[in-house]
PDB file of C-alpha atoms in Angstrom:
ATOM      1  CA  MET A 463     -21.365  -0.980  -5.301  1.00  0.00           C
ATOM      2  CA  LYS A 464     -21.428   2.648  -6.337  1.00  0.00           C
ATOM      3  CA  ARG A 465     -18.301   4.025  -7.965  1.00  0.00           C
ATOM      4  CA  CYS A 466     -17.680   6.503  -5.132  1.00  0.00           C
ATOM      5  CA  ALA A 467     -17.758   3.721  -2.535  1.00  0.00           C
ATOM      6  CA  LEU A 468     -15.492   1.549  -4.705  1.00  0.00           C
ATOM      7  CA  VAL A 469     -12.939   4.347  -4.944  1.00  0.00           C
ATOM      8  CA  PHE A 470     -13.069   4.982  -1.201  1.00  0.00           C
ATOM      9  CA  PHE A 471     -12.774   1.344  -0.089  1.00  0.00           C
ATOM     10  CA  HIS A 472     -10.296   0.175  -2.722  1.00  0.00           C
ATOM     11  CA  VAL A 473      -8.179   3.290  -3.401  1.00  0.00           C
ATOM     12  CA  VAL A 474      -8.386   5.796  -0.516  1.00  0.00           C
ATOM     13  CA  PHE A 475      -8.843   3.475   2.479  1.00  0.00           C
ATOM     14  CA  PRO A 476      -5.802   1.248   1.762  1.00  0.00           C
ATOM     15  CA  LEU A 477      -3.580   4.331   1.503  1.00  0.00           C
ATOM     16  CA  LEU A 478      -4.920   5.712   4.768  1.00  0.00           C
ATOM     17  CA  ALA A 479      -4.571   2.343   6.524  1.00  0.00           C
ATOM     18  CA  GLY A 480      -1.008   1.831   5.264  1.00  0.00           C
ATOM     19  CA  GLY A 481      -0.086   5.372   6.269  1.00  0.00           C
ATOM     20  CA  LEU A 482      -1.538   4.859   9.744  1.00  0.00           C
ATOM     21  CA  VAL A 483       0.511   1.687  10.214  1.00  0.00           C
ATOM     22  CA  TYR A 484       3.641   3.734   9.467  1.00  0.00           C
ATOM     23  CA  LEU A 485       2.636   6.636  11.677  1.00  0.00           C
ATOM     24  CA  CYS A 486       1.592   4.469  14.624  1.00  0.00           C
ATOM     25  CA  TRP A 487       4.186   1.718  14.793  1.00  0.00           C
ATOM     26  CA  ARG A 488       7.078   2.031  12.365  1.00  0.00           C
ATOM     27  CA  SER A 489      10.491   3.429  13.269  1.00  0.00           C
ATOM     28  CA  GLN A 490      10.713   7.195  13.523  1.00  0.00           C
ATOM     29  CA  SER A 491      13.980   7.068  11.583  1.00  0.00           C
ATOM     30  CA  LEU A 492      11.930   6.761   8.375  1.00  0.00           C
ATOM     31  CA  LEU A 493      11.925   9.735   6.024  1.00  0.00           C
ATOM     32  CA  MET A 494       8.194  10.407   6.419  1.00  0.00           C
ATOM     33  CA  PHE A 495       8.758  11.481  10.020  1.00  0.00           C
ATOM     34  CA  ASP A 496      11.240  14.128   8.839  1.00  0.00           C
ATOM     35  CA  TRP A 497       8.574  15.382   6.420  1.00  0.00           C
ATOM     36  CA  ALA A 498       5.984  15.503   9.206  1.00  0.00           C
ATOM     37  CA  HIS A 499       8.412  17.451  11.402  1.00  0.00           C
ATOM     38  CA  SER A 500       9.145  19.920   8.602  1.00  0.00           C
ATOM     39  CA  ILE A 501       5.434  20.760   8.276  1.00  0.00           C
ATOM     40  CA  GLY A 502       4.919  21.028  12.032  1.00  0.00           C
ATOM     41  CA  GLN A 503       3.040  17.769  12.625  1.00  0.00           C
ATOM     42  CA  SER A 504       5.417  16.065  15.072  1.00  0.00           C
ATOM     43  CA  ALA A 505       3.241  16.703  18.129  1.00  0.00           C
ATOM     44  CA  ILE A 506       0.159  15.216  16.470  1.00  0.00           C
ATOM     45  CA  ILE A 507       2.119  12.129  15.414  1.00  0.00           C
ATOM     46  CA  GLU A 508       3.630  11.721  18.883  1.00  0.00           C
ATOM     47  CA  ASN A 509       0.135  11.883  20.357  1.00  0.00           C
ATOM     48  CA  LEU A 510      -1.117   9.296  17.856  1.00  0.00           C
ATOM     49  CA  ARG A 511       1.841   7.006  18.593  1.00  0.00           C
ATOM     50  CA  SER A 512       1.260   7.372  22.329  1.00  0.00           C
ATOM     51  CA  CYS A 513      -2.439   6.479  21.976  1.00  0.00           C
ATOM     52  CA  THR A 514      -1.767   3.437  19.790  1.00  0.00           C
ATOM     53  CA  SER A 515       1.416   2.030  21.334  1.00  0.00           C
ATOM     54  CA  SER A 516      -0.465  -0.359  23.614  1.00  0.00           C
ATOM     55  CA  TYR A 517      -2.120  -1.954  20.557  1.00  0.00           C
ATOM     56  CA  ARG A 518       1.146  -2.827  18.801  1.00  0.00           C
ATOM     57  CA  TRP A 519       1.050  -6.409  20.127  1.00  0.00           C
ATOM     58  CA  ILE A 520      -2.092  -7.052  18.054  1.00  0.00           C
ATOM     59  CA  VAL A 521      -0.377  -6.213  14.750  1.00  0.00           C
ATOM     60  CA  PRO A 522       1.563  -9.174  13.283  1.00  0.00           C
ATOM     61  CA  ASP A 523       5.097  -8.360  12.115  1.00  0.00           C
ATOM     62  CA  TRP A 524       4.354  -9.388   8.520  1.00  0.00           C
ATOM     63  CA  PHE A 525       1.506  -6.847   8.439  1.00  0.00           C
ATOM     64  CA  LEU A 526       3.560  -4.128  10.120  1.00  0.00           C
ATOM     65  CA  TYR A 527       6.420  -4.438   7.639  1.00  0.00           C
ATOM     66  CA  SER A 528       4.725  -5.718   4.448  1.00  0.00           C
ATOM     67  CA  GLY A 529       1.152  -4.482   4.848  1.00  0.00           C
ATOM     68  CA  PRO A 530       1.772  -0.835   3.884  1.00  0.00           C
ATOM     69  CA  ASP A 531       3.520  -1.952   0.670  1.00  0.00           C
ATOM     70  CA  GLY A 532       0.607  -4.229  -0.112  1.00  0.00           C
ATOM     71  CA  ALA A 533      -1.829  -1.412   0.677  1.00  0.00           C
ATOM     72  CA  TRP A 534      -0.398   1.002  -1.875  1.00  0.00           C
ATOM     73  CA  VAL A 535      -0.136  -1.768  -4.498  1.00  0.00           C
ATOM     74  CA  TRP A 536      -3.806  -2.663  -3.836  1.00  0.00           C
ATOM     75  CA  SER A 537      -4.772   1.011  -4.059  1.00  0.00           C
ATOM     76  CA  MET A 538      -2.913   1.707  -7.291  1.00  0.00           C
ATOM     77  CA  THR A 539      -4.067  -1.527  -8.953  1.00  0.00           C
ATOM     78  CA  SER A 540      -7.658  -0.753  -7.985  1.00  0.00           C
ATOM     79  CA  CYS A 541      -7.364   2.822  -9.188  1.00  0.00           C
ATOM     80  CA  TYR A 542      -6.096   1.874 -12.637  1.00  0.00           C
ATOM     81  CA  THR A 543      -8.479  -1.061 -12.918  1.00  0.00           C
ATOM     82  CA  LEU A 544     -11.420   1.229 -12.121  1.00  0.00           C
ATOM     83  CA  ILE A 545     -10.162   3.830 -14.608  1.00  0.00           C
ATOM     84  CA  TRP A 546      -9.637   1.271 -17.386  1.00  0.00           C
ATOM     85  CA  LYS A 547     -13.056  -0.332 -17.393  1.00  0.00           C
ATOM     86  CA  ARG A 548     -12.124  -2.547 -20.337  1.00  0.00           C
ATOM     87  CA  ILE A 549      -9.861  -4.883 -18.392  1.00  0.00           C
ATOM     88  CA  GLY A 550      -8.810  -6.993 -21.359  1.00  0.00           C
ATOM     89  CA  CYS A 551      -7.647  -4.208 -23.684  1.00  0.00           C
ATOM     90  CA  ARG A 552      -3.966  -3.997 -24.510  1.00  0.00           C
ATOM     91  CA  GLU A 553      -3.634  -0.350 -23.464  1.00  0.00           C
ATOM     92  CA  SER A 554      -4.832  -1.128 -19.929  1.00  0.00           C
ATOM     93  CA  ALA A 555      -2.320  -3.922 -19.291  1.00  0.00           C
ATOM     94  CA  PHE A 556       0.619  -1.567 -18.658  1.00  0.00           C
ATOM     95  CA  TRP A 557      -1.298   0.729 -16.316  1.00  0.00           C
ATOM     96  CA  ILE A 558      -2.995  -2.021 -14.356  1.00  0.00           C
ATOM     97  CA  SER A 559       0.289  -3.897 -13.852  1.00  0.00           C
ATOM     98  CA  LEU A 560       2.327  -0.756 -13.095  1.00  0.00           C
ATOM     99  CA  SER A 561       1.887  -0.998  -9.313  1.00  0.00           C
ATOM    100  CA  LEU A 562       3.168  -4.568  -9.262  1.00  0.00           C
ATOM    101  CA  ILE A 563       6.063  -3.659 -11.568  1.00  0.00           C
ATOM    102  CA  LEU A 564       7.056  -0.726  -9.333  1.00  0.00           C
ATOM    103  CA  GLY A 565       6.581  -2.677  -6.109  1.00  0.00           C
ATOM    104  CA  LEU A 566       8.523  -5.734  -7.210  1.00  0.00           C
ATOM    105  CA  GLY A 567      11.142  -3.559  -8.899  1.00  0.00           C
ATOM    106  CA  GLY A 568      11.738  -1.629  -5.699  1.00  0.00           C
ATOM    107  CA  GLU A 569      11.879  -4.792  -3.644  1.00  0.00           C
ATOM    108  CA  LEU A 570      14.268  -6.530  -6.032  1.00  0.00           C
ATOM    109  CA  GLY A 571      16.296  -3.325  -6.154  1.00  0.00           C
ATOM    110  CA  GLN A 572      16.928  -3.760  -2.437  1.00  0.00           C
ATOM    111  CA  LEU A 573      19.150  -6.697  -3.350  1.00  0.00           C
ATOM    112  CA  THR A 574      21.557  -4.079  -4.737  1.00  0.00           C
ATOM    113  CA  PRO A 575      23.149  -1.154  -2.932  1.00  0.00           C
ATOM    114  CA  LEU A 576      21.199   1.238  -5.188  1.00  0.00           C
ATOM    115  CA  VAL A 577      17.857   0.940  -3.352  1.00  0.00           C
ATOM    116  CA  PRO A 578      17.818   1.402   0.435  1.00  0.00           C
ATOM    117  CA  GLY A 579      15.926  -1.152   2.474  1.00  0.00           C
ATOM    118  CA  THR A 580      15.893  -4.838   3.266  1.00  0.00           C
ATOM    119  CA  PHE A 581      14.798  -7.367   0.646  1.00  0.00           C
ATOM    120  CA  ASP A 582      12.007  -9.608   1.906  1.00  0.00           C
ATOM    121  CA  PHE A 583      10.177 -12.479   0.192  1.00  0.00           C
ATOM    122  CA  ILE A 584       7.110 -11.721   2.301  1.00  0.00           C
ATOM    123  CA  ASP A 585       6.958  -8.251   0.717  1.00  0.00           C
ATOM    124  CA  ILE A 586       6.974  -9.877  -2.716  1.00  0.00           C
ATOM    125  CA  ALA A 587       4.188 -12.277  -1.747  1.00  0.00           C
ATOM    126  CA  VAL A 588       2.033  -9.564  -0.159  1.00  0.00           C
ATOM    127  CA  MET A 589       2.481  -7.165  -3.084  1.00  0.00           C
ATOM    128  CA  THR A 590       1.670  -9.890  -5.604  1.00  0.00           C
ATOM    129  CA  ILE A 591      -1.493 -10.891  -3.745  1.00  0.00           C
ATOM    130  CA  CYS A 592      -2.464  -7.239  -3.346  1.00  0.00           C
ATOM    131  CA  ALA A 593      -2.158  -6.690  -7.105  1.00  0.00           C
ATOM    132  CA  VAL A 594      -3.848  -9.879  -8.290  1.00  0.00           C
ATOM    133  CA  PHE A 595      -6.805  -9.893  -5.888  1.00  0.00           C
ATOM    134  CA  PRO A 596      -8.209  -6.409  -6.668  1.00  0.00           C
ATOM    135  CA  TYR A 597      -7.598  -6.995 -10.384  1.00  0.00           C
ATOM    136  CA  CYS A 598      -9.685 -10.177 -10.264  1.00  0.00           C
ATOM    137  CA  LEU A 599     -12.313  -8.514  -8.069  1.00  0.00           C
ATOM    138  CA  HIS A 600     -12.735  -5.494 -10.351  1.00  0.00           C
ATOM    139  CA  ALA A 601     -12.411  -7.529 -13.551  1.00  0.00           C
ATOM    140  CA  LYS A 602     -15.303  -9.699 -12.415  1.00  0.00           C
ATOM    141  CA  SER A 603     -17.453  -6.688 -11.575  1.00  0.00           C
ATOM    142  CA  ALA A 604     -16.621  -5.054 -14.955  1.00  0.00           C
ATOM    143  CA  GLN A 605     -18.176  -7.966 -16.877  1.00  0.00           C
TER     144      GLN A 605
END
């Protein structure tokens, strides 16, 4: 697969898909909706939510709540794996594992009052899978 297509499907698309899940079906009490309002995008988001509300029943809860986290972990792992073509080198290990470290750190931080949110084992499982799978996929293609 050409590098441009790899970047689109493994870096850009997961971020867009995860963002759309938030915009379409997550609670409007989330901070991103305040940001959208502050830049004048509330009407567009309301229209999007109205058009997609009847499809909410199709989306499983685990995907609704854990999928966007997995999507950004997939995206970041893919990005750094594609940047560091030499998968096995010591310098790449930190960067390639950074998304999983940040994701799991944030999730584990939710066990404390310091990080807002609700700790969930499903989030941990989804983020782990979404870090390991693209790493293995890109590592195989780099050989």
